[in-house]
CSV table of C-alpha atoms in Angstrom, one decimal:
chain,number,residue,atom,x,y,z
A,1,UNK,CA,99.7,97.9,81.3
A,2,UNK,CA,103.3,97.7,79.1
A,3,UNK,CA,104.3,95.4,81.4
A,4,UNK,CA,101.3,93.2,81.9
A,5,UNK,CA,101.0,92.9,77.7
A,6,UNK,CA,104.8,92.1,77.0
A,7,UNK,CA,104.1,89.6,80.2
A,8,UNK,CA,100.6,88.0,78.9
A,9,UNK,CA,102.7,87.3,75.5
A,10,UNK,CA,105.7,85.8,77.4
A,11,UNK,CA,102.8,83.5,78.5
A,12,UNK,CA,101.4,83.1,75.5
A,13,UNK,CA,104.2,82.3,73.4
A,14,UNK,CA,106.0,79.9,75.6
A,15,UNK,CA,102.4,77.9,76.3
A,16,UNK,CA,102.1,77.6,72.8
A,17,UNK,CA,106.1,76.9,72.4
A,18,UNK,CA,105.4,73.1,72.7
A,19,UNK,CA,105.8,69.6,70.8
A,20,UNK,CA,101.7,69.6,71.4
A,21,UNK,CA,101.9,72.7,69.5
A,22,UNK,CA,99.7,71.6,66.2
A,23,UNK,CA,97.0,70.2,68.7
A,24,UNK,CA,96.9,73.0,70.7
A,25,UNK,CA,96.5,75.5,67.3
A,26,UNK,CA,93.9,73.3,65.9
A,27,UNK,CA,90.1,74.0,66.6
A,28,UNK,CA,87.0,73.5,64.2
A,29,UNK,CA,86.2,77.1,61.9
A,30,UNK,CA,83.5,79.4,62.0
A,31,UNK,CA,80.6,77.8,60.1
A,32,UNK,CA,77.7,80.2,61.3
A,33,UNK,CA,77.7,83.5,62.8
A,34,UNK,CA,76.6,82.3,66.4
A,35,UNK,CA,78.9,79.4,66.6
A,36,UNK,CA,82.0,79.2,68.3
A,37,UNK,CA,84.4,78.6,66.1
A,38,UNK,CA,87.9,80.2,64.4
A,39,UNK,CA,86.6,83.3,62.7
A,40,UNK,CA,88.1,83.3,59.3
A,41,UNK,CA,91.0,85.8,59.9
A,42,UNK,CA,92.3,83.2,62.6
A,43,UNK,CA,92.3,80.8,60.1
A,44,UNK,CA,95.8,79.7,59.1
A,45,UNK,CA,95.6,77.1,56.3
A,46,UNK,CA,92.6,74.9,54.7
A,47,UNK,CA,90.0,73.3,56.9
A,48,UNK,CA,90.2,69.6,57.0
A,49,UNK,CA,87.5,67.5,56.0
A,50,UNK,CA,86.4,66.9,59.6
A,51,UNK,CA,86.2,70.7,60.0
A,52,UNK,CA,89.0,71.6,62.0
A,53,UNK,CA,91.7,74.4,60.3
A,54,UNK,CA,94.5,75.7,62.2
A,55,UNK,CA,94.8,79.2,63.5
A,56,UNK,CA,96.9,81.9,64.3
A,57,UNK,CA,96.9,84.3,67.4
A,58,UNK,CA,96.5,87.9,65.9
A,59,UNK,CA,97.1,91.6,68.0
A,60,UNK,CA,93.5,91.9,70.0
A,61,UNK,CA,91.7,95.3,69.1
A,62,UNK,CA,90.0,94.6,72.5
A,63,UNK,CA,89.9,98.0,74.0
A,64,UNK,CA,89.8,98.8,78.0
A,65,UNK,CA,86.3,101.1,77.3
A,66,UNK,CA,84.6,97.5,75.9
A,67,UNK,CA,86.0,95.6,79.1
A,68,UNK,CA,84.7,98.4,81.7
A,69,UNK,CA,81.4,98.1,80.2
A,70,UNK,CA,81.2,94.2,80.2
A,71,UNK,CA,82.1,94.6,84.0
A,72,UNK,CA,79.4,97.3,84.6
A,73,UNK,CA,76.8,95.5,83.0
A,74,UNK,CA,77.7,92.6,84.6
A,75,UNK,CA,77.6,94.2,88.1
A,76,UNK,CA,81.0,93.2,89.0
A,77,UNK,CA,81.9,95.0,92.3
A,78,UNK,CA,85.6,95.3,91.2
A,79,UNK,CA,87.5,95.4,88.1
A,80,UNK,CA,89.2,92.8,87.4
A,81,UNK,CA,93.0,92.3,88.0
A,82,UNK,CA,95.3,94.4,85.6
A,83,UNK,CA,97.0,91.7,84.0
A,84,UNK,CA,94.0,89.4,83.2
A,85,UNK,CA,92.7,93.2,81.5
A,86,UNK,CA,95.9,92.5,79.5
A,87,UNK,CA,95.1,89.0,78.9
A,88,UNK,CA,91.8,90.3,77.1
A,89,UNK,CA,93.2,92.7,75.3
A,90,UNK,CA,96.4,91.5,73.9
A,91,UNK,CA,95.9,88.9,71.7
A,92,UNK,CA,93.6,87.3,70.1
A,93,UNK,CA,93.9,83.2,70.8
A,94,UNK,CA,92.2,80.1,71.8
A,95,UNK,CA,92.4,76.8,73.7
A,96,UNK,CA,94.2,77.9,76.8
A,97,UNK,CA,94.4,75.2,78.8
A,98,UNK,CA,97.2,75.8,81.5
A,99,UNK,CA,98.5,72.2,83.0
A,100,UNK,CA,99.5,72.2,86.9
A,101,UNK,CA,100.4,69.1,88.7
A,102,UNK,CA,97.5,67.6,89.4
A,103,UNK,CA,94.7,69.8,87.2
A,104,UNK,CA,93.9,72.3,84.6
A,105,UNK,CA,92.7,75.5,84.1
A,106,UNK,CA,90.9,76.9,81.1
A,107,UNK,CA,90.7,80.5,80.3
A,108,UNK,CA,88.4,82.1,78.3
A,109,UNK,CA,89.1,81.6,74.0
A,110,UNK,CA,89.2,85.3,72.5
A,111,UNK,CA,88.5,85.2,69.1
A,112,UNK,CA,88.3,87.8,66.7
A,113,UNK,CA,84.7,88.0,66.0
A,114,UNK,CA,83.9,88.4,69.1
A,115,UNK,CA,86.7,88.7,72.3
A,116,UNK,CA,84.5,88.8,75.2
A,117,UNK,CA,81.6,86.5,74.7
A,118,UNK,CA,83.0,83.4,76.2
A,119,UNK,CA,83.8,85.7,79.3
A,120,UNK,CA,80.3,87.2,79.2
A,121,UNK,CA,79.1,83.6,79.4
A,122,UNK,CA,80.7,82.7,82.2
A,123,UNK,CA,79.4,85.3,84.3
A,124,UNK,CA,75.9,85.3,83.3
A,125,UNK,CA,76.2,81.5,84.0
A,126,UNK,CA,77.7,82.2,88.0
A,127,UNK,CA,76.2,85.5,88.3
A,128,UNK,CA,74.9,84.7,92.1
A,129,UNK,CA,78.4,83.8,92.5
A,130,UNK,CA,79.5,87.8,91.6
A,131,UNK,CA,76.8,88.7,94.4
A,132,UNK,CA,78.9,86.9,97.3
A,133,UNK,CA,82.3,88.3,96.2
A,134,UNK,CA,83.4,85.9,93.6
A,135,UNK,CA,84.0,86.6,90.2
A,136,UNK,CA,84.7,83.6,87.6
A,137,UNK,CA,87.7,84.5,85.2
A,138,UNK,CA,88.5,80.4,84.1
A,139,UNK,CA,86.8,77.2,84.4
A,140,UNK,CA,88.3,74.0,86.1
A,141,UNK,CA,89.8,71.1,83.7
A,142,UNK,CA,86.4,69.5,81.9
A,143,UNK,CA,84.1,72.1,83.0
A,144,UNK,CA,83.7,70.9,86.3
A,145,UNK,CA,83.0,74.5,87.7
A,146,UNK,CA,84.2,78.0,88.0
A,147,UNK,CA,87.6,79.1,89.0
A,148,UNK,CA,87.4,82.5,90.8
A,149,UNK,CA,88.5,85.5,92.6
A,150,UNK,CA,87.6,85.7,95.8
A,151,UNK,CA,87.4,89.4,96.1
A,152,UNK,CA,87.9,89.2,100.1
A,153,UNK,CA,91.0,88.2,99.8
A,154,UNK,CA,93.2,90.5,98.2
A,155,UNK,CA,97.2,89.9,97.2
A,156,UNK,CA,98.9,93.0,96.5
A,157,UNK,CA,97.1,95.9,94.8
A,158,UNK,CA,94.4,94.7,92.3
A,159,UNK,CA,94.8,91.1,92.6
A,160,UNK,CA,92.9,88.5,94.5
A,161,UNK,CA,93.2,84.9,95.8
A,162,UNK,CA,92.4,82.5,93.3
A,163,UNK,CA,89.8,79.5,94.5
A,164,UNK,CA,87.7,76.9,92.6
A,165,UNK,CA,84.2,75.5,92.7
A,166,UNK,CA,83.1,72.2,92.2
A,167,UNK,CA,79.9,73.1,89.9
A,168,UNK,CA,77.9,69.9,91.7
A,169,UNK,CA,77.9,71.6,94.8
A,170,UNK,CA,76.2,75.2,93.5
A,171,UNK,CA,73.8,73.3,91.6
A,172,UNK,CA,70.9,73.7,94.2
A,173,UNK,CA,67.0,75.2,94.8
A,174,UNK,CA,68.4,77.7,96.6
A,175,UNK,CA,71.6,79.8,95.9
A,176,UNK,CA,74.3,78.8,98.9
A,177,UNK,CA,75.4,81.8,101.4
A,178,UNK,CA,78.6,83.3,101.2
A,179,UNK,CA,79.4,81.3,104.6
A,180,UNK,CA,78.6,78.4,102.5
A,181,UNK,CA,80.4,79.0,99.6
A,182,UNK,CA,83.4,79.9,101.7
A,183,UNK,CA,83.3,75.9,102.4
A,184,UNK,CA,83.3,75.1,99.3
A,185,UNK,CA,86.1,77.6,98.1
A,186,UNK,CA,89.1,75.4,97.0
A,187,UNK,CA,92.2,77.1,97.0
A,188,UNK,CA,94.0,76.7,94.5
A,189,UNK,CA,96.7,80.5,94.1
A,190,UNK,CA,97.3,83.7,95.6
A,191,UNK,CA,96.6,85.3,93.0
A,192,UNK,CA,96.2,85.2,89.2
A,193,UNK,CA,99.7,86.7,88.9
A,194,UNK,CA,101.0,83.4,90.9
A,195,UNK,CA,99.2,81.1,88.8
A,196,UNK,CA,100.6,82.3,85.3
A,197,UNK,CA,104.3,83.2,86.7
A,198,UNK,CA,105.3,79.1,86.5
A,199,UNK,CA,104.2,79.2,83.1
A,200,UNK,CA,107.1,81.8,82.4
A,201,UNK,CA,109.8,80.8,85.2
A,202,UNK,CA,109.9,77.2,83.5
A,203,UNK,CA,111.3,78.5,80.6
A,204,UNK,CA,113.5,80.9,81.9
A,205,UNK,CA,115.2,78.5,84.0
């Protein structure tokens, strides 16, 4: 788990390493308890008079016990990979929006207040999809459906291929097969390791 921290930060710091960087740290605050916004010890400076306040990323108190139960009562049928455990529990951050060539991927904002919720979301909104051996861990650029694992597919030990749904196609009367979805599966990595590693090769190289 060392590894997969000091590797999720590498990621982290080098995403946010970036002229865009005061765009990318900028998000409207908390202004009630249910809403979704900067808790106030993310908050780094004044909010502006549209609402919006920078923030910081702070060390996640995100502990493995709280993921393992979010994945039990979920009813996943695996844990997730290692290193997206370490991506929930190693810092604290928001608006990750990771740029390929021709799309985006957004993971799941982990504030302070409340780490998991945005993940919980995501699979109580695709929870069939969980049933037929996918399990949602992003969303595709402008919420046009769930990027998953595709958990019959492994890549090395605890690690799956990576596929996305267009979110038109699931909406239906009644819930697809897994024949079906495996139709609709865009491929898109290997495996989650592969699709953060150009993030930290770029700026290596």
């Amino acid at each position: 788990m060392k590894q997969d921290r000091a590797f999720i930060e590498q990621c982290l710091d080098n995403y946010f390493n970036s002229p865009h960087r005061d765009i990318l740290m900028s998000h409207p605050a908390k202004t009630e308890d249910e809403d979704y916004g900067v808790p106030k010890d993310m908050q780094d400076g004044a909010i502006d008079e549209e609402g919006w306040v920078r923030w910081r990323m702070l060390a996640s108190m995100v502990t493995e016990d709280e993921i393992r139960g979010l994945e039990q009562s979920r009813r996943l049928p695996v844990p997730v990979p290692p290193l997206y455990r370490a991506y929930l529990s190693t810092r604290y951050v928001m608006n990750v929006y990771l740029r390929f060539d021709d799309f985006v991927i957004g993971l799941p904002d982990l504030p302070s207040d409340r780490p998991l919720r945005d993940l919980q979301d995501l699979w109580v909104a695709w929870k069939p999809l969980i049933a037929e051996g996918y399990i949602p861990f992003a969303t595709y650029e402008d919420d046009a459906g769930p990027v998953c694992w595709d958990i019959r597919k492994p890549y090395g030990a605890h690690d799956y291929a990576v596929v996305w749904f267009d979110h038109e196609l699931l909406v239906h009367n009644e819930w697809p097969s897994r024949e079906q979805l495996e139709g609709w599966a865009v491929p898109l990595f290997p495996s989650f390791r592969d699709m953060l590693t150009p993030l930290v090769s770029s700026h290596d190289s």
